[in-house]
Amino acid sequence: QDDPSEVQQRAQQLRKELVEISDDVQALSHELHSSKLEYLGAVAGIKSWCKEFGDRHGMKVTFQSDVFSPIPTDIGATLFRVLQEALHNAVKHSGVKQIEVRLLEQPNELHLTISDAGRGFEIGAAKQGRGLGLASMEERVRLVKGTITIDSKPMGGTSIRARVPFVFEQTPRAMAG
């Protein structure tokens, strides 16, 4: 308080931090309720989010899909949340600039795979840690009667595979084949 210039510097720093927090909260709220899933459908919404995420973080997120059937909202939202958590973890911990995302339609189930060739991690240690990311992904997938497999090892990359049971509606393409 004795040095007005120091008070002014501190006030400017606090203002800058407040703007950053406000931007982060806005981005987070946008991610928590992605209207793209509702308006575009799960596949197009996930594809669009992968591109936005890659652009925002300066990395390449490659998305491939062979899903042609409409995905129910609860399953689409679950896969979207798993993807979000996996990509955020990859940005924080993997050290890579490229991540691959695949969404595949198999008989009676959907498969979501997120993989990178980054630092990897010790799964047991990560589950014992303070973060809720892995537990959150497992719980979300379990709630839609699916399973999730996380393969990672230090300096060996990470692959997350979610498998969700789902009976696809017969589309004209599927019936013709």
Short mmCIF file of C-alpha atoms in Angstrom, two decimals:
data_model
loop_
_atom_site.label_atom_id
_atom_site.label_comp_id
_atom_site.label_asym_id
_atom_site.label_seq_id
_atom_site.Cartn_x
_atom_site.Cartn_y
_atom_site.Cartn_z
CA GLN A 1 0.00 0.00 0.00
CA ASP A 2 2.98 2.30 0.48
CA ASP A 3 3.92 1.99 -3.22
CA PRO A 4 1.11 3.10 -5.58
CA SER A 5 2.88 1.72 -8.66
CA GLU A 6 3.04 -1.74 -7.06
CA VAL A 7 -0.69 -1.57 -6.27
CA GLN A 8 -1.38 -0.60 -9.88
CA GLN A 9 0.79 -3.47 -11.19
CA ARG A 10 -0.95 -5.94 -8.90
CA ALA A 11 -4.39 -4.66 -9.94
CA GLN A 12 -3.46 -5.10 -13.62
CA GLN A 13 -2.23 -8.64 -12.92
CA LEU A 14 -5.44 -9.51 -11.06
CA ARG A 15 -7.52 -8.09 -13.91
CA LYS A 16 -5.58 -10.19 -16.43
CA GLU A 17 -6.07 -13.33 -14.33
CA LEU A 18 -9.79 -12.57 -13.94
CA VAL A 19 -10.20 -12.27 -17.73
CA GLU A 20 -8.37 -15.61 -18.19
CA ILE A 21 -10.61 -17.30 -15.60
CA SER A 22 -13.70 -15.85 -17.27
CA ASP A 23 -12.55 -17.16 -20.67
CA ASP A 24 -11.85 -20.60 -19.16
CA VAL A 25 -15.29 -20.75 -17.52
CA GLN A 26 -16.96 -19.77 -20.78
CA ALA A 27 -15.03 -22.45 -22.71
CA LEU A 28 -15.83 -25.03 -20.04
CA SER A 29 -19.55 -24.27 -20.08
CA HIS A 30 -19.52 -24.56 -23.87
CA GLU A 31 -17.85 -27.97 -23.59
CA LEU A 32 -20.19 -29.19 -20.87
CA HIS A 33 -23.23 -28.55 -23.01
CA SER A 34 -22.24 -28.94 -26.61
CA SER A 35 -25.27 -27.97 -28.67
CA LYS A 36 -23.50 -29.58 -31.62
CA LEU A 37 -24.42 -33.02 -30.32
CA GLU A 38 -28.08 -32.04 -30.31
CA TYR A 39 -28.14 -30.27 -33.65
CA LEU A 40 -25.62 -32.22 -35.69
CA GLY A 41 -25.96 -35.63 -34.08
CA ALA A 42 -23.27 -37.52 -32.17
CA VAL A 43 -20.92 -38.35 -35.05
CA ALA A 44 -20.87 -34.90 -36.66
CA GLY A 45 -20.78 -33.21 -33.23
CA ILE A 46 -17.80 -35.31 -32.11
CA LYS A 47 -16.02 -34.70 -35.42
CA SER A 48 -16.55 -30.95 -35.15
CA TRP A 49 -15.41 -30.88 -31.51
CA CYS A 50 -12.23 -32.83 -32.38
CA LYS A 51 -11.34 -30.19 -34.98
CA GLU A 52 -12.09 -27.29 -32.62
CA PHE A 53 -10.10 -28.94 -29.83
CA GLY A 54 -7.11 -29.54 -32.10
CA ASP A 55 -7.18 -25.97 -33.38
CA ARG A 56 -7.47 -24.55 -29.85
CA HIS A 57 -4.53 -26.60 -28.55
CA GLY A 58 -2.30 -26.50 -31.64
CA MET A 59 -2.46 -30.23 -32.29
CA LYS A 60 -3.79 -32.57 -34.94
CA VAL A 61 -6.77 -34.64 -33.85
CA THR A 62 -7.53 -37.15 -36.60
CA PHE A 63 -11.14 -38.37 -36.56
CA GLN A 64 -12.38 -41.44 -38.44
CA SER A 65 -15.88 -42.87 -38.31
CA ASP A 66 -17.81 -45.63 -40.00
CA VAL A 67 -21.03 -45.02 -38.08
CA PHE A 68 -24.01 -44.52 -40.36
CA SER A 69 -26.84 -45.12 -37.88
CA PRO A 70 -28.27 -42.47 -35.56
CA ILE A 71 -26.83 -42.76 -32.06
CA PRO A 72 -29.16 -42.25 -29.07
CA THR A 73 -28.55 -39.06 -27.10
CA ASP A 74 -27.40 -40.79 -23.89
CA ILE A 75 -24.82 -42.93 -25.70
CA GLY A 76 -23.63 -40.01 -27.83
CA ALA A 77 -23.22 -37.80 -24.74
CA THR A 78 -21.33 -40.56 -22.91
CA LEU A 79 -18.88 -41.09 -25.75
CA PHE A 80 -18.48 -37.33 -26.12
CA ARG A 81 -17.60 -36.92 -22.41
CA VAL A 82 -15.12 -39.82 -22.54
CA LEU A 83 -13.51 -38.22 -25.58
CA GLN A 84 -13.31 -34.83 -23.86
CA GLU A 85 -11.64 -36.28 -20.78
CA ALA A 86 -9.21 -38.35 -22.84
CA LEU A 87 -8.17 -35.42 -25.03
CA HIS A 88 -7.77 -33.06 -22.08
CA ASN A 89 -5.60 -35.67 -20.35
CA ALA A 90 -3.53 -36.12 -23.52
CA VAL A 91 -2.91 -32.38 -23.78
CA LYS A 92 -1.83 -32.20 -20.14
CA HIS A 93 0.26 -35.35 -19.92
CA SER A 94 1.17 -37.01 -23.24
CA GLY A 95 3.48 -34.45 -24.80
CA VAL A 96 2.19 -35.27 -28.31
CA LYS A 97 0.89 -33.04 -31.08
CA GLN A 98 -1.22 -35.75 -32.75
CA ILE A 99 -4.07 -37.89 -31.43
CA GLU A 100 -6.20 -40.40 -33.30
CA VAL A 101 -9.92 -40.83 -32.62
CA ARG A 102 -11.97 -43.62 -34.20
CA LEU A 103 -15.69 -44.28 -33.85
CA LEU A 104 -16.73 -47.62 -35.29
CA GLU A 105 -20.05 -49.35 -35.73
CA GLN A 106 -19.81 -53.08 -35.03
CA PRO A 107 -22.68 -55.57 -34.85
CA ASN A 108 -24.68 -54.57 -31.76
CA GLU A 109 -22.11 -52.13 -30.38
CA LEU A 110 -20.16 -48.92 -30.85
CA HIS A 111 -16.41 -48.63 -30.34
CA LEU A 112 -14.65 -45.37 -29.51
CA THR A 113 -10.84 -45.46 -29.54
CA ILE A 114 -8.59 -42.57 -28.60
CA SER A 115 -4.87 -43.19 -28.99
CA ASP A 116 -1.61 -41.32 -28.90
CA ALA A 117 2.08 -42.20 -29.03
CA GLY A 118 2.97 -40.01 -26.07
CA ARG A 119 4.57 -40.40 -22.66
CA GLY A 120 2.01 -42.86 -21.36
CA PHE A 121 1.54 -43.49 -17.68
CA GLU A 122 1.34 -46.16 -15.02
CA ILE A 123 -2.38 -47.00 -14.82
CA GLY A 124 -2.34 -48.19 -11.21
CA ALA A 125 -0.61 -45.04 -10.02
CA ALA A 126 -2.99 -42.84 -12.01
CA LYS A 127 -6.02 -44.53 -10.47
CA GLN A 128 -4.58 -44.01 -6.98
CA GLY A 129 -3.90 -40.32 -7.72
CA ARG A 130 -6.07 -37.34 -6.98
CA GLY A 131 -7.58 -36.95 -10.45
CA LEU A 132 -11.07 -38.19 -11.23
CA GLY A 133 -10.62 -38.49 -15.00
CA LEU A 134 -10.17 -42.24 -15.38
CA ALA A 135 -12.80 -43.07 -12.76
CA SER A 136 -15.21 -40.64 -14.40
CA MET A 137 -14.73 -42.24 -17.82
CA GLU A 138 -15.23 -45.73 -16.39
CA GLU A 139 -18.39 -44.71 -14.53
CA ARG A 140 -19.93 -42.94 -17.52
CA VAL A 141 -19.39 -45.96 -19.78
CA ARG A 142 -20.67 -48.36 -17.11
CA LEU A 143 -23.92 -46.37 -16.85
CA VAL A 144 -24.69 -47.16 -20.51
CA LYS A 145 -23.78 -50.82 -19.93
CA GLY A 146 -20.47 -50.51 -21.74
CA THR A 147 -16.87 -51.30 -20.93
CA ILE A 148 -13.71 -49.26 -21.16
CA THR A 149 -10.14 -50.46 -21.53
CA ILE A 150 -7.17 -48.21 -20.88
CA ASP A 151 -3.80 -49.40 -22.16
CA SER A 152 -0.79 -47.29 -21.33
CA LYS A 153 2.76 -47.65 -20.22
CA PRO A 154 5.43 -45.08 -19.50
CA MET A 155 6.96 -43.86 -22.79
CA GLY A 156 4.69 -46.28 -24.66
CA GLY A 157 1.64 -44.17 -25.53
CA THR A 158 -1.95 -44.54 -24.45
CA SER A 159 -5.04 -46.15 -25.97
CA ILE A 160 -8.51 -45.78 -24.51
CA ARG A 161 -11.20 -48.06 -25.92
CA ALA A 162 -14.85 -47.68 -24.97
CA ARG A 163 -17.31 -50.33 -26.12
CA VAL A 164 -21.02 -49.64 -25.75
CA PRO A 165 -23.77 -52.13 -26.64
CA PHE A 166 -26.25 -50.73 -29.09
CA VAL A 167 -28.80 -52.20 -31.49
CA PHE A 168 -28.62 -50.20 -34.69
CA GLU A 169 -31.76 -49.36 -36.60
CA GLN A 170 -31.85 -50.94 -39.99
CA THR A 171 -31.07 -48.27 -42.56
CA PRO A 172 -31.80 -48.74 -46.26
CA ARG A 173 -28.03 -49.07 -46.84
CA ALA A 174 -27.74 -51.80 -44.19
CA MET A 175 -30.76 -53.71 -45.51
CA ALA A 176 -29.48 -53.57 -49.08
CA GLY A 177 -26.08 -55.00 -48.11
#
